[in-house]
Each structure stands twice: as structure tokens, then as C-alpha cells.
Amino acid sequence: MSRENTAPPGPPEEDPVPSILDSLNADMGTLVRRRAADITYAPPNIRRTSIARRYFLVSLGLILTLTTAAIWLYLTQILPSLATPSPTSGQLPKVPVARAIEVNLPGATLEQIAASAKQIQELQKQIDATRALQENQSLQLEKLIERVASSRPASPAPLATTDSAGIASESTPTSPFEPPASAANAELRLIKERNRLTTYADESISTGLRRPLNLIIDAMRDPDRANLYHAAQAEYYRVMGHYQLLSRIDPAYKLPLSELFPKQPIKDEADLSIEQLITLLKNTDLAWQVRFRSAFLLGGRRNPAVISALVDAFTNDPSLDVAKEAQLSIEQNVGRKFLLFDFAGVSKWWQTQLAVRSEAPIIPSGN
């Protein structure tokens, strides 16, 4: 036998010892498999869904209960009280009746209420007595007025200042006042005269007539009516202030030449001569607007005849509107100003101017 085949036999082979890494891998695999086997997939939110269902059922039951209670209350309590009785049954609905509430007040409060009621009664009696006294005084005053009117001496019928305004006002007497019988009579007479002056001023403003203003001026100059001087002067200034600010004529007014001069071919106001304008100004039968326009057209003509005609219209024309326009034309012609409606002053001034002239003014034949 060869050497190679005659080698001594070695020790017997033993099982290999397992390593720590292999044991760890075996344990991890077993653990993973065990966890995978234990996991069960249950439906999610099982507990939450059951709680929501429970709340829903409770809410539904509560709503049904409240609805049932409301229907029962309406059918048993509200509807019968609102029902109207039928014509056949004749039954009236049951209406709740208010009950009086008893209030117990202290004794002192009740005494105060009673005292206040008594004071109110006393005041009412005093008011009634005052009213009765006032009525008695008014009755006595009326009797006094009637007595004064009956004892007044007979006088001629009063003259109306104008009938164009529809107001009949008495003319102021020029005779001295009789001494009053009493202080009340004097006061009544003063009130009556003041009312008369106010009526004159109202009439002069509303109608434009001169006569009421002349009556006011007469009252200012009358020494027997000195107690009415300030009242008359105030009314005079009221009339003067009205005519200083206002004019009652249409600004577009023109002379109706075809009516005034039907036989003369006059086409424009500038074609009128001084004689024609003075004739229109002096004709008081024409409308005051015609005389007003004539006085306006005579302005700016420095002629003694024109000034004389304007002064005459200013002092004598029955219309205050014409007198105002005549005064404005006089001031334009002579170059000086006068106090409005100073009739005596303007007339006296013109008489002085005429006195220095040697001959009377001659009306020229042309413009």
C-alpha cells in the first residue's frame, strides 16, 4: 500500500456550533412572523360612529317631543281663545279678564293726595272767579263805550277818504277835542285816533291817493292834537318809506299814443312836444299811469314852464305816484334834492325862484 493511502485516521467530525448572529436572525424572523400573524384589520372609527348615532337618536326624540307639546298647546289653549263665535251657536270666546290690583298706600301718602286734590279745587274756584271778574269788566267797558257814544254831540256825517280801496275811513275833525269825562274815555279816544291814522297810512300805501296822506299831515300840524304828533309823524314816515323803495307802475309802460292822439300821426313818445306833455300831466281825468309817464318824459328839460307844471302836479295831483315822479323830474331839472313829499317846502322854494324873475315863464312852441 502506498503512503498516501496509509494515513492515520483523524478524530471524528463534530456538529458545527451555531453562531450568535444566526440565533439573532432566527429570533427576529420568528418575532416578525408572530406579529404579522397577530395583526387583524378591523373597520376604522367604530366607536365614533356609534356615539354619533346615539346623539342623533336623542336629538330626534327631543325634537319630536317639543313639536308634539307645541301642537298640543296650540290646539288646547291658543286656538280656542282665538276662535270667533259662529252665528248659530252664539257662544263668545273666553277672554281673560284683567283683575284689579290692590295697592296699599301709606296713610301719609293718602293724606297728601287728599290735600293736593283740595288745593286743586281751590285753584279752580279762583280761576272761575277771575274769569267771571274779567267778563264783568268787559261788560262794564262795553257799557261805558255805549254811554260815551250816546252822550257825544251830533256831528255831520263823516266823509270817506276814498271809495277805491273799499275802506270807508272818517275824516279827522279839525275842531278841538272836548275834555274827556274820565281817564278811560281819554284812553279810548286816543286809541281810536291812532287807529284812524294807521288806516290813513294803509289807504295811502294801498291805493296811492294823496288825500289820506294830507289828513296825516293835518294831524301833525294841528296844535289841538299835539298828543298825536308822534303817531302821525310815524305814519307819515311809513308812507314816505314805502314810496322811496317801491313803484306801482309797470317798468315797460309806454303812453298809448293812438288812444291819446287819435287824429295826429304820432308814432313815438319822443315826437311829443312840451305843450302836449304838460297837457297830459294836467289832465286828471286820464289814468294816473299816463300822468306818471308824462312827468317822467318832462325830466331833463330845463324850462320854467316845465318846472311850473311839475310843481303844480307835485302839490295838487291826487296820485302820490305822479307826485313822486314829478318831484324826481323837478330835482333833475333844477339840480337839487328835496325831502320826499315835502309839498310846502318845494312850493315855497319855487315861489321864491319865480319872484326873482322879471316876467312870467313863456311856454316855447317846440321841444
mmCIF file of C-alpha atoms in Angstrom:
data_model
loop_
_atom_site.group_PDB
_atom_site.id
_atom_site.type_symbol
_atom_site.label_atom_id
_atom_site.label_comp_id
_atom_site.label_asym_id
_atom_site.label_seq_id
_atom_site.Cartn_x
_atom_site.Cartn_y
_atom_site.Cartn_z
ATOM 1 C CA MET A 1 0.000 0.000 0.000
ATOM 2 C CA SER A 2 1.220 3.417 -0.740
ATOM 3 C CA ARG A 3 1.980 6.021 1.783
ATOM 4 C CA GLU A 4 -0.756 8.187 0.625
ATOM 5 C CA ASN A 5 -3.393 5.675 1.344
ATOM 6 C CA THR A 6 -1.949 4.640 4.636
ATOM 7 C CA ALA A 7 -2.543 7.969 6.510
ATOM 8 C CA PRO A 8 -3.785 7.535 10.035
ATOM 9 C CA PRO A 9 -7.428 8.325 10.531
ATOM 10 C CA GLY A 10 -8.226 11.703 12.156
ATOM 11 C CA PRO A 11 -10.593 12.447 15.002
ATOM 12 C CA PRO A 12 -14.330 12.109 14.328
ATOM 13 C CA GLU A 13 -16.169 15.226 12.875
ATOM 14 C CA GLU A 14 -18.434 17.095 15.303
ATOM 15 C CA ASP A 15 -21.531 19.249 14.551
ATOM 16 C CA PRO A 16 -20.726 22.946 13.993
ATOM 17 C CA VAL A 17 -21.626 25.298 16.873
ATOM 18 C CA PRO A 18 -24.284 27.823 15.884
ATOM 19 C CA SER A 19 -23.134 31.455 15.899
ATOM 20 C CA ILE A 20 -24.738 34.321 17.782
ATOM 21 C CA LEU A 21 -25.643 36.159 14.544
ATOM 22 C CA ASP A 22 -27.550 33.147 13.308
ATOM 23 C CA SER A 23 -29.551 32.966 16.513
ATOM 24 C CA LEU A 24 -30.391 36.650 16.354
ATOM 25 C CA ASN A 25 -31.610 36.358 12.782
ATOM 26 C CA ALA A 26 -33.708 33.314 13.744
ATOM 27 C CA ASP A 27 -35.303 35.174 16.668
ATOM 28 C CA MET A 28 -36.088 38.307 14.577
ATOM 29 C CA GLY A 29 -37.717 36.232 11.871
ATOM 30 C CA THR A 30 -39.839 34.385 14.379
ATOM 31 C CA LEU A 31 -40.857 37.679 16.009
ATOM 32 C CA VAL A 32 -41.790 39.240 12.709
ATOM 33 C CA ARG A 33 -43.842 36.292 11.670
ATOM 34 C CA ARG A 34 -45.596 36.229 15.005
ATOM 35 C CA ARG A 35 -46.563 39.933 14.793
ATOM 36 C CA ALA A 36 -47.712 39.519 11.279
ATOM 37 C CA ALA A 37 -49.924 36.671 12.328
ATOM 38 C CA ASP A 38 -51.423 38.574 15.270
ATOM 39 C CA ILE A 39 -52.486 41.745 13.278
ATOM 40 C CA THR A 40 -56.196 41.846 12.412
ATOM 41 C CA TYR A 41 -57.593 44.683 10.261
ATOM 42 C CA ALA A 42 -60.795 45.944 11.992
ATOM 43 C CA PRO A 43 -63.035 48.654 10.420
ATOM 44 C CA PRO A 44 -61.877 52.203 11.462
ATOM 45 C CA ASN A 45 -63.952 54.689 13.672
ATOM 46 C CA ILE A 46 -66.231 52.026 15.068
ATOM 47 C CA ARG A 47 -66.559 53.748 18.436
ATOM 48 C CA ARG A 48 -67.025 57.251 16.987
ATOM 49 C CA THR A 49 -69.806 56.161 14.630
ATOM 50 C CA SER A 50 -71.786 54.575 17.425
ATOM 51 C CA ILE A 51 -71.618 57.741 19.557
ATOM 52 C CA ALA A 52 -72.847 59.978 16.691
ATOM 53 C CA ARG A 53 -75.736 57.634 16.043
ATOM 54 C CA ARG A 54 -76.689 57.774 19.678
ATOM 55 C CA TYR A 55 -76.707 61.609 19.740
ATOM 56 C CA PHE A 56 -78.756 61.754 16.561
ATOM 57 C CA LEU A 57 -81.410 59.477 18.027
ATOM 58 C CA VAL A 58 -81.583 61.510 21.234
ATOM 59 C CA SER A 59 -81.898 64.836 19.296
ATOM 60 C CA LEU A 60 -84.597 63.401 17.049
ATOM 61 C CA GLY A 61 -86.569 62.234 20.048
ATOM 62 C CA LEU A 62 -86.260 65.650 21.714
ATOM 63 C CA ILE A 63 -87.440 67.463 18.574
ATOM 64 C CA LEU A 64 -90.416 65.171 18.214
ATOM 65 C CA THR A 65 -91.314 65.706 21.871
ATOM 66 C CA LEU A 66 -91.161 69.518 21.615
ATOM 67 C CA THR A 67 -93.145 69.537 18.377
ATOM 68 C CA THR A 68 -95.844 67.371 19.941
ATOM 69 C CA ALA A 69 -96.003 69.640 23.002
ATOM 70 C CA ALA A 70 -96.282 72.775 20.840
ATOM 71 C CA ILE A 71 -99.085 71.274 18.739
ATOM 72 C CA TRP A 72 -100.944 70.220 21.853
ATOM 73 C CA LEU A 73 -100.569 73.697 23.416
ATOM 74 C CA TYR A 74 -101.828 75.407 20.232
ATOM 75 C CA LEU A 75 -104.833 73.084 19.865
ATOM 76 C CA THR A 76 -105.885 73.168 23.500
ATOM 77 C CA GLN A 77 -105.007 76.669 24.679
ATOM 78 C CA ILE A 78 -104.385 79.163 21.852
ATOM 79 C CA LEU A 79 -106.855 78.099 19.181
ATOM 80 C CA PRO A 80 -109.948 78.122 21.448
ATOM 81 C CA SER A 81 -109.130 81.659 22.654
ATOM 82 C CA LEU A 82 -108.762 82.919 19.061
ATOM 83 C CA ALA A 83 -111.825 81.226 17.697
ATOM 84 C CA THR A 84 -114.751 83.595 16.823
ATOM 85 C CA PRO A 85 -118.298 82.595 17.755
ATOM 86 C CA SER A 86 -120.371 81.198 14.957
ATOM 87 C CA PRO A 87 -123.667 82.925 14.043
ATOM 88 C CA THR A 88 -125.664 79.843 15.006
ATOM 89 C CA SER A 89 -124.034 78.870 18.261
ATOM 90 C CA GLY A 90 -123.879 82.366 19.727
ATOM 91 C CA GLN A 91 -121.016 81.420 22.011
ATOM 92 C CA LEU A 92 -118.471 84.051 22.809
ATOM 93 C CA PRO A 93 -114.767 83.267 23.091
ATOM 94 C CA LYS A 94 -113.300 83.087 26.502
ATOM 95 C CA VAL A 95 -111.373 86.274 27.020
ATOM 96 C CA PRO A 96 -109.202 86.627 30.073
ATOM 97 C CA VAL A 97 -110.464 89.386 32.336
ATOM 98 C CA ALA A 98 -107.962 91.710 33.942
ATOM 99 C CA ARG A 99 -108.130 91.744 37.670
ATOM 100 C CA ALA A 100 -107.702 94.897 39.678
ATOM 101 C CA ILE A 101 -104.521 95.099 41.610
ATOM 102 C CA GLU A 102 -104.948 96.316 45.099
ATOM 103 C CA VAL A 103 -102.296 98.803 46.165
ATOM 104 C CA ASN A 104 -101.958 99.623 49.788
ATOM 105 C CA LEU A 105 -100.574 103.157 50.206
ATOM 106 C CA PRO A 106 -99.353 104.572 53.469
ATOM 107 C CA GLY A 107 -101.678 106.835 55.393
ATOM 108 C CA ALA A 108 -99.400 109.864 54.985
ATOM 109 C CA THR A 109 -99.452 109.480 51.198
ATOM 110 C CA LEU A 110 -103.236 109.290 51.151
ATOM 111 C CA GLU A 111 -103.427 112.457 53.226
ATOM 112 C CA GLN A 112 -101.090 114.272 50.823
ATOM 113 C CA ILE A 113 -103.203 113.168 47.859
ATOM 114 C CA ALA A 114 -106.350 114.419 49.551
ATOM 115 C CA ALA A 115 -104.697 117.762 50.397
ATOM 116 C CA SER A 116 -103.488 118.156 46.789
ATOM 117 C CA ALA A 117 -106.990 117.458 45.462
ATOM 118 C CA LYS A 118 -108.379 120.083 47.810
ATOM 119 C CA GLN A 119 -105.805 122.645 46.646
ATOM 120 C CA ILE A 120 -106.687 121.908 43.016
ATOM 121 C CA GLN A 121 -110.342 122.540 43.779
ATOM 122 C CA GLU A 122 -109.489 125.850 45.438
ATOM 123 C CA LEU A 123 -107.393 126.915 42.440
ATOM 124 C CA GLN A 124 -110.209 126.018 40.075
ATOM 125 C CA LYS A 125 -112.572 128.170 42.118
ATOM 126 C CA GLN A 126 -110.136 131.084 41.950
ATOM 127 C CA ILE A 127 -109.808 130.687 38.180
ATOM 128 C CA ASP A 128 -113.580 130.660 37.784
ATOM 129 C CA ALA A 129 -113.851 133.786 39.916
ATOM 130 C CA THR A 130 -111.161 135.544 37.837
ATOM 131 C CA ARG A 131 -112.934 134.671 34.604
ATOM 132 C CA ALA A 132 -116.205 135.973 35.971
ATOM 133 C CA LEU A 133 -114.489 139.222 37.017
ATOM 134 C CA GLN A 134 -112.962 139.654 33.558
ATOM 135 C CA GLU A 135 -116.322 139.104 31.901
ATOM 136 C CA ASN A 136 -117.867 141.657 34.244
ATOM 137 C CA GLN A 137 -115.160 144.189 33.431
ATOM 138 C CA SER A 138 -115.610 143.620 29.709
ATOM 139 C CA LEU A 139 -119.339 144.145 30.064
ATOM 140 C CA GLN A 140 -118.800 147.366 32.007
ATOM 141 C CA LEU A 141 -116.331 148.586 29.386
ATOM 142 C CA GLU A 142 -118.836 147.948 26.597
ATOM 143 C CA LYS A 143 -121.494 149.832 28.540
ATOM 144 C CA LEU A 144 -119.059 152.699 29.039
ATOM 145 C CA ILE A 145 -118.324 152.871 25.336
ATOM 146 C CA GLU A 146 -122.025 152.870 24.532
ATOM 147 C CA ARG A 147 -122.626 155.606 27.104
ATOM 148 C CA VAL A 148 -119.832 157.759 25.667
ATOM 149 C CA ALA A 149 -121.124 157.239 22.140
ATOM 150 C CA SER A 150 -124.674 158.141 23.132
ATOM 151 C CA SER A 151 -123.572 161.277 25.022
ATOM 152 C CA ARG A 152 -121.448 162.530 22.100
ATOM 153 C CA PRO A 153 -122.997 165.582 20.408
ATOM 154 C CA ALA A 154 -124.411 165.166 16.961
ATOM 155 C CA SER A 155 -121.891 165.783 14.191
ATOM 156 C CA PRO A 156 -122.176 165.822 10.423
ATOM 157 C CA ALA A 157 -121.809 162.576 8.571
ATOM 158 C CA PRO A 158 -118.179 161.552 8.160
ATOM 159 C CA LEU A 159 -116.599 161.894 4.750
ATOM 160 C CA ALA A 160 -114.938 158.859 3.227
ATOM 161 C CA THR A 161 -111.356 159.459 2.200
ATOM 162 C CA THR A 162 -111.764 157.255 -0.843
ATOM 163 C CA ASP A 163 -114.003 154.534 -2.129
ATOM 164 C CA SER A 164 -111.453 152.953 -4.473
ATOM 165 C CA ALA A 165 -109.909 150.847 -1.706
ATOM 166 C CA GLY A 166 -113.217 149.702 -0.313
ATOM 167 C CA ILE A 167 -112.379 151.155 3.130
ATOM 168 C CA ALA A 168 -114.513 153.990 4.456
ATOM 169 C CA SER A 169 -112.497 155.985 6.978
ATOM 170 C CA GLU A 170 -113.749 159.080 8.743
ATOM 171 C CA SER A 171 -112.096 162.420 8.178
ATOM 172 C CA THR A 172 -110.268 163.751 11.192
ATOM 173 C CA PRO A 173 -112.170 166.579 12.888
ATOM 174 C CA THR A 174 -110.403 169.910 12.911
ATOM 175 C CA SER A 175 -112.227 171.283 15.968
ATOM 176 C CA PRO A 176 -110.517 170.989 19.372
ATOM 177 C CA PHE A 177 -111.140 167.879 21.401
ATOM 178 C CA GLU A 178 -113.666 168.073 24.142
ATOM 179 C CA PRO A 179 -112.220 167.369 27.582
ATOM 180 C CA PRO A 180 -112.665 163.667 28.340
ATOM 181 C CA ALA A 181 -115.135 162.702 31.013
ATOM 182 C CA SER A 182 -112.734 160.146 32.543
ATOM 183 C CA ALA A 183 -109.326 158.581 32.100
ATOM 184 C CA ALA A 184 -110.901 155.560 30.399
ATOM 185 C CA ASN A 185 -112.689 157.855 27.932
ATOM 186 C CA ALA A 186 -109.413 159.638 27.140
ATOM 187 C CA GLU A 187 -107.628 156.350 26.558
ATOM 188 C CA LEU A 188 -110.377 155.081 24.264
ATOM 189 C CA ARG A 189 -110.305 158.337 22.295
ATOM 190 C CA LEU A 190 -106.508 158.139 21.908
ATOM 191 C CA ILE A 191 -106.673 154.537 20.671
ATOM 192 C CA LYS A 192 -109.405 155.456 18.210
ATOM 193 C CA GLU A 193 -107.414 158.374 16.784
ATOM 194 C CA ARG A 194 -104.258 156.285 16.459
ATOM 195 C CA ASN A 195 -106.209 153.593 14.620
ATOM 196 C CA ARG A 196 -107.579 156.269 12.323
ATOM 197 C CA LEU A 197 -104.076 157.482 11.448
ATOM 198 C CA THR A 198 -102.972 153.932 10.758
ATOM 199 C CA THR A 199 -105.973 153.490 8.459
ATOM 200 C CA TYR A 200 -104.986 156.638 6.553
ATOM 201 C CA ALA A 201 -101.448 155.338 6.034
ATOM 202 C CA ASP A 202 -102.676 151.917 4.913
ATOM 203 C CA GLU A 203 -105.062 153.509 2.445
ATOM 204 C CA SER A 204 -102.402 155.827 1.061
ATOM 205 C CA ILE A 205 -99.983 152.923 0.531
ATOM 206 C CA SER A 206 -102.506 150.539 -0.996
ATOM 207 C CA THR A 207 -104.319 152.998 -3.293
ATOM 208 C CA GLY A 208 -101.652 155.642 -3.957
ATOM 209 C CA LEU A 209 -104.048 158.516 -3.187
ATOM 210 C CA ARG A 210 -102.924 161.853 -1.738
ATOM 211 C CA ARG A 211 -105.928 162.617 0.482
ATOM 212 C CA PRO A 212 -105.110 160.118 3.304
ATOM 213 C CA LEU A 213 -101.553 161.489 3.474
ATOM 214 C CA ASN A 214 -102.883 165.051 3.649
ATOM 215 C CA LEU A 215 -105.042 164.042 6.610
ATOM 216 C CA ILE A 216 -101.958 162.648 8.375
ATOM 217 C CA ILE A 217 -100.094 165.918 7.700
ATOM 218 C CA ASP A 218 -103.056 167.900 9.066
ATOM 219 C CA ALA A 219 -102.910 165.840 12.273
ATOM 220 C CA MET A 220 -99.205 166.624 12.596
ATOM 221 C CA ARG A 221 -99.837 170.371 12.260
ATOM 222 C CA ASP A 222 -102.939 170.577 14.475
ATOM 223 C CA PRO A 223 -101.977 172.020 17.920
ATOM 224 C CA ASP A 224 -105.157 170.613 19.451
ATOM 225 C CA ARG A 225 -103.902 167.107 18.652
ATOM 226 C CA ALA A 226 -100.390 167.503 19.980
ATOM 227 C CA ASN A 227 -100.661 164.144 21.767
ATOM 228 C CA LEU A 228 -100.974 162.521 18.317
ATOM 229 C CA TYR A 229 -97.987 164.276 16.759
ATOM 230 C CA HIS A 230 -95.549 161.384 17.093
ATOM 231 C CA ALA A 231 -98.131 158.840 15.959
ATOM 232 C CA ALA A 232 -98.960 160.935 12.877
ATOM 233 C CA GLN A 233 -95.280 161.507 12.119
ATOM 234 C CA ALA A 234 -94.576 157.763 12.346
ATOM 235 C CA GLU A 235 -97.369 157.029 9.870
ATOM 236 C CA TYR A 236 -96.072 159.784 7.574
ATOM 237 C CA TYR A 237 -92.601 158.233 7.576
ATOM 238 C CA ARG A 238 -94.120 154.825 6.898
ATOM 239 C CA VAL A 239 -95.841 156.151 3.765
ATOM 240 C CA MET A 240 -92.719 158.004 2.678
ATOM 241 C CA GLY A 241 -90.526 154.922 3.160
ATOM 242 C CA HIS A 242 -92.891 152.843 1.039
ATOM 243 C CA TYR A 243 -92.744 155.257 -1.908
ATOM 244 C CA GLN A 244 -88.983 155.644 -1.594
ATOM 245 C CA LEU A 245 -88.443 151.915 -2.140
ATOM 246 C CA LEU A 246 -91.309 150.817 -4.394
ATOM 247 C CA SER A 247 -93.117 151.896 -7.552
ATOM 248 C CA ARG A 248 -96.532 150.630 -8.592
ATOM 249 C CA ILE A 249 -96.170 151.198 -12.337
ATOM 250 C CA ASP A 250 -95.057 148.618 -14.877
ATOM 251 C CA PRO A 251 -91.436 149.383 -15.897
ATOM 252 C CA ALA A 252 -92.314 148.618 -19.535
ATOM 253 C CA TYR A 253 -95.278 151.016 -19.625
ATOM 254 C CA LYS A 254 -95.479 153.380 -22.625
ATOM 255 C CA LEU A 255 -98.015 156.075 -23.462
ATOM 256 C CA PRO A 256 -100.913 154.779 -25.627
ATOM 257 C CA LEU A 257 -100.372 157.392 -28.329
ATOM 258 C CA SER A 258 -103.054 156.051 -30.661
ATOM 259 C CA GLU A 259 -105.674 156.493 -27.929
ATOM 260 C CA LEU A 260 -104.410 159.826 -26.622
ATOM 261 C CA PHE A 261 -103.898 161.439 -30.046
ATOM 262 C CA PRO A 262 -106.150 159.575 -32.478
ATOM 263 C CA LYS A 263 -106.102 162.407 -35.064
ATOM 264 C CA GLN A 264 -102.359 163.055 -35.003
ATOM 265 C CA PRO A 265 -99.772 160.760 -36.590
ATOM 266 C CA ILE A 266 -97.513 160.404 -33.552
ATOM 267 C CA LYS A 267 -95.540 157.180 -33.595
ATOM 268 C CA ASP A 268 -93.121 157.623 -30.704
ATOM 269 C CA GLU A 269 -93.033 159.371 -27.318
ATOM 270 C CA ALA A 270 -90.015 161.380 -28.469
ATOM 271 C CA ASP A 271 -92.261 163.119 -31.006
ATOM 272 C CA LEU A 272 -94.398 164.693 -28.291
ATOM 273 C CA SER A 273 -93.924 168.378 -27.655
ATOM 274 C CA ILE A 274 -93.645 170.059 -24.249
ATOM 275 C CA GLU A 275 -97.160 171.505 -24.607
ATOM 276 C CA GLN A 276 -98.607 168.050 -25.263
ATOM 277 C CA LEU A 277 -96.788 166.521 -22.283
ATOM 278 C CA ILE A 278 -97.911 169.339 -19.975
ATOM 279 C CA THR A 279 -101.487 168.900 -21.206
ATOM 280 C CA LEU A 280 -101.348 165.193 -20.400
ATOM 281 C CA LEU A 281 -99.809 165.903 -16.977
ATOM 282 C CA LYS A 282 -102.577 168.353 -16.001
ATOM 283 C CA ASN A 283 -105.467 166.176 -17.193
ATOM 284 C CA THR A 284 -106.564 164.384 -14.012
ATOM 285 C CA ASP A 285 -109.299 162.560 -15.912
ATOM 286 C CA LEU A 286 -106.669 160.349 -17.510
ATOM 287 C CA ALA A 287 -105.222 157.295 -15.814
ATOM 288 C CA TRP A 288 -102.502 158.032 -13.287
ATOM 289 C CA GLN A 289 -100.075 155.946 -15.373
ATOM 290 C CA VAL A 290 -100.413 158.469 -18.236
ATOM 291 C CA ARG A 291 -99.645 161.407 -15.925
ATOM 292 C CA PHE A 292 -96.804 159.436 -14.358
ATOM 293 C CA ARG A 293 -95.204 158.794 -17.759
ATOM 294 C CA SER A 294 -95.691 162.416 -18.790
ATOM 295 C CA ALA A 295 -93.909 163.631 -15.653
ATOM 296 C CA PHE A 296 -91.078 161.228 -16.427
ATOM 297 C CA LEU A 297 -90.735 162.488 -20.012
ATOM 298 C CA LEU A 298 -90.603 166.107 -18.769
ATOM 299 C CA GLY A 299 -87.471 165.325 -16.790
ATOM 300 C CA GLY A 300 -84.261 166.847 -18.043
ATOM 301 C CA ARG A 301 -85.981 169.823 -19.728
ATOM 302 C CA ARG A 302 -84.738 172.990 -18.033
ATOM 303 C CA ASN A 303 -87.682 175.189 -18.842
ATOM 304 C CA PRO A 304 -89.582 177.389 -16.361
ATOM 305 C CA ALA A 305 -92.915 176.316 -17.832
ATOM 306 C CA VAL A 306 -91.980 172.669 -17.403
ATOM 307 C CA ILE A 307 -90.888 173.238 -13.814
ATOM 308 C CA SER A 308 -94.097 175.145 -13.022
ATOM 309 C CA ALA A 309 -96.208 172.305 -14.438
ATOM 310 C CA LEU A 310 -94.202 169.730 -12.474
ATOM 311 C CA VAL A 311 -94.503 171.724 -9.236
ATOM 312 C CA ASP A 312 -98.253 172.057 -9.780
ATOM 313 C CA ALA A 313 -98.556 168.283 -10.316
ATOM 314 C CA PHE A 314 -96.360 167.631 -7.304
ATOM 315 C CA THR A 315 -98.522 169.716 -4.962
ATOM 316 C CA ASN A 316 -102.005 169.059 -6.404
ATOM 317 C CA ASP A 317 -102.162 165.752 -8.315
ATOM 318 C CA PRO A 318 -104.402 163.238 -6.466
ATOM 319 C CA SER A 319 -101.952 160.393 -7.073
ATOM 320 C CA LEU A 320 -98.845 160.072 -4.912
ATOM 321 C CA ASP A 321 -97.122 158.056 -7.642
ATOM 322 C CA VAL A 322 -97.473 161.015 -10.017
ATOM 323 C CA ALA A 323 -96.323 163.402 -7.279
ATOM 324 C CA LYS A 324 -93.229 161.302 -6.618
ATOM 325 C CA GLU A 325 -92.288 161.178 -10.324
ATOM 326 C CA ALA A 326 -92.913 164.921 -10.668
ATOM 327 C CA GLN A 327 -90.580 165.585 -7.736
ATOM 328 C CA LEU A 328 -87.867 163.413 -9.320
ATOM 329 C CA SER A 329 -88.170 165.350 -12.590
ATOM 330 C CA ILE A 330 -88.020 168.685 -10.689
ATOM 331 C CA GLU A 331 -84.830 167.592 -8.947
ATOM 332 C CA GLN A 332 -83.370 166.523 -12.307
ATOM 333 C CA ASN A 333 -84.246 169.866 -13.922
ATOM 334 C CA VAL A 334 -83.088 172.216 -11.136
ATOM 335 C CA GLY A 335 -80.123 170.158 -9.911
ATOM 336 C CA ARG A 336 -81.020 169.868 -6.220
ATOM 337 C CA LYS A 337 -82.732 167.391 -3.865
ATOM 338 C CA PHE A 338 -85.822 167.792 -1.679
ATOM 339 C CA LEU A 339 -87.340 165.771 1.110
ATOM 340 C CA LEU A 340 -89.813 163.310 -0.364
ATOM 341 C CA PHE A 341 -93.378 164.673 -0.318
ATOM 342 C CA ASP A 342 -92.275 167.988 1.173
ATOM 343 C CA PHE A 343 -95.129 169.726 -0.604
ATOM 344 C CA ALA A 344 -94.940 173.016 1.297
ATOM 345 C CA GLY A 345 -91.149 173.239 1.033
ATOM 346 C CA VAL A 346 -90.993 172.649 -2.733
ATOM 347 C CA SER A 347 -93.863 175.037 -3.411
ATOM 348 C CA LYS A 348 -92.299 177.769 -1.262
ATOM 349 C CA TRP A 349 -88.922 177.303 -2.946
ATOM 350 C CA TRP A 350 -90.416 177.628 -6.432
ATOM 351 C CA GLN A 351 -92.368 180.739 -5.481
ATOM 352 C CA THR A 352 -89.087 182.245 -4.323
ATOM 353 C CA GLN A 353 -87.483 181.386 -7.656
ATOM 354 C CA LEU A 354 -90.349 182.970 -9.584
ATOM 355 C CA ALA A 355 -90.164 186.122 -7.501
ATOM 356 C CA VAL A 356 -86.681 186.920 -8.756
ATOM 357 C CA ARG A 357 -87.794 186.701 -12.370
ATOM 358 C CA SER A 358 -88.986 189.866 -14.071
ATOM 359 C CA GLU A 359 -91.577 188.165 -16.248
ATOM 360 C CA ALA A 360 -93.707 185.035 -16.186
ATOM 361 C CA PRO A 361 -92.340 181.924 -17.956
ATOM 362 C CA ILE A 362 -93.315 181.546 -21.579
ATOM 363 C CA ILE A 363 -94.007 178.060 -22.923
ATOM 364 C CA PRO A 364 -91.944 177.553 -26.087
ATOM 365 C CA SER A 365 -93.518 176.153 -29.189
ATOM 366 C CA GLY A 366 -91.047 173.302 -29.680
ATOM 367 C CA ASN A 367 -89.233 170.755 -27.591
#
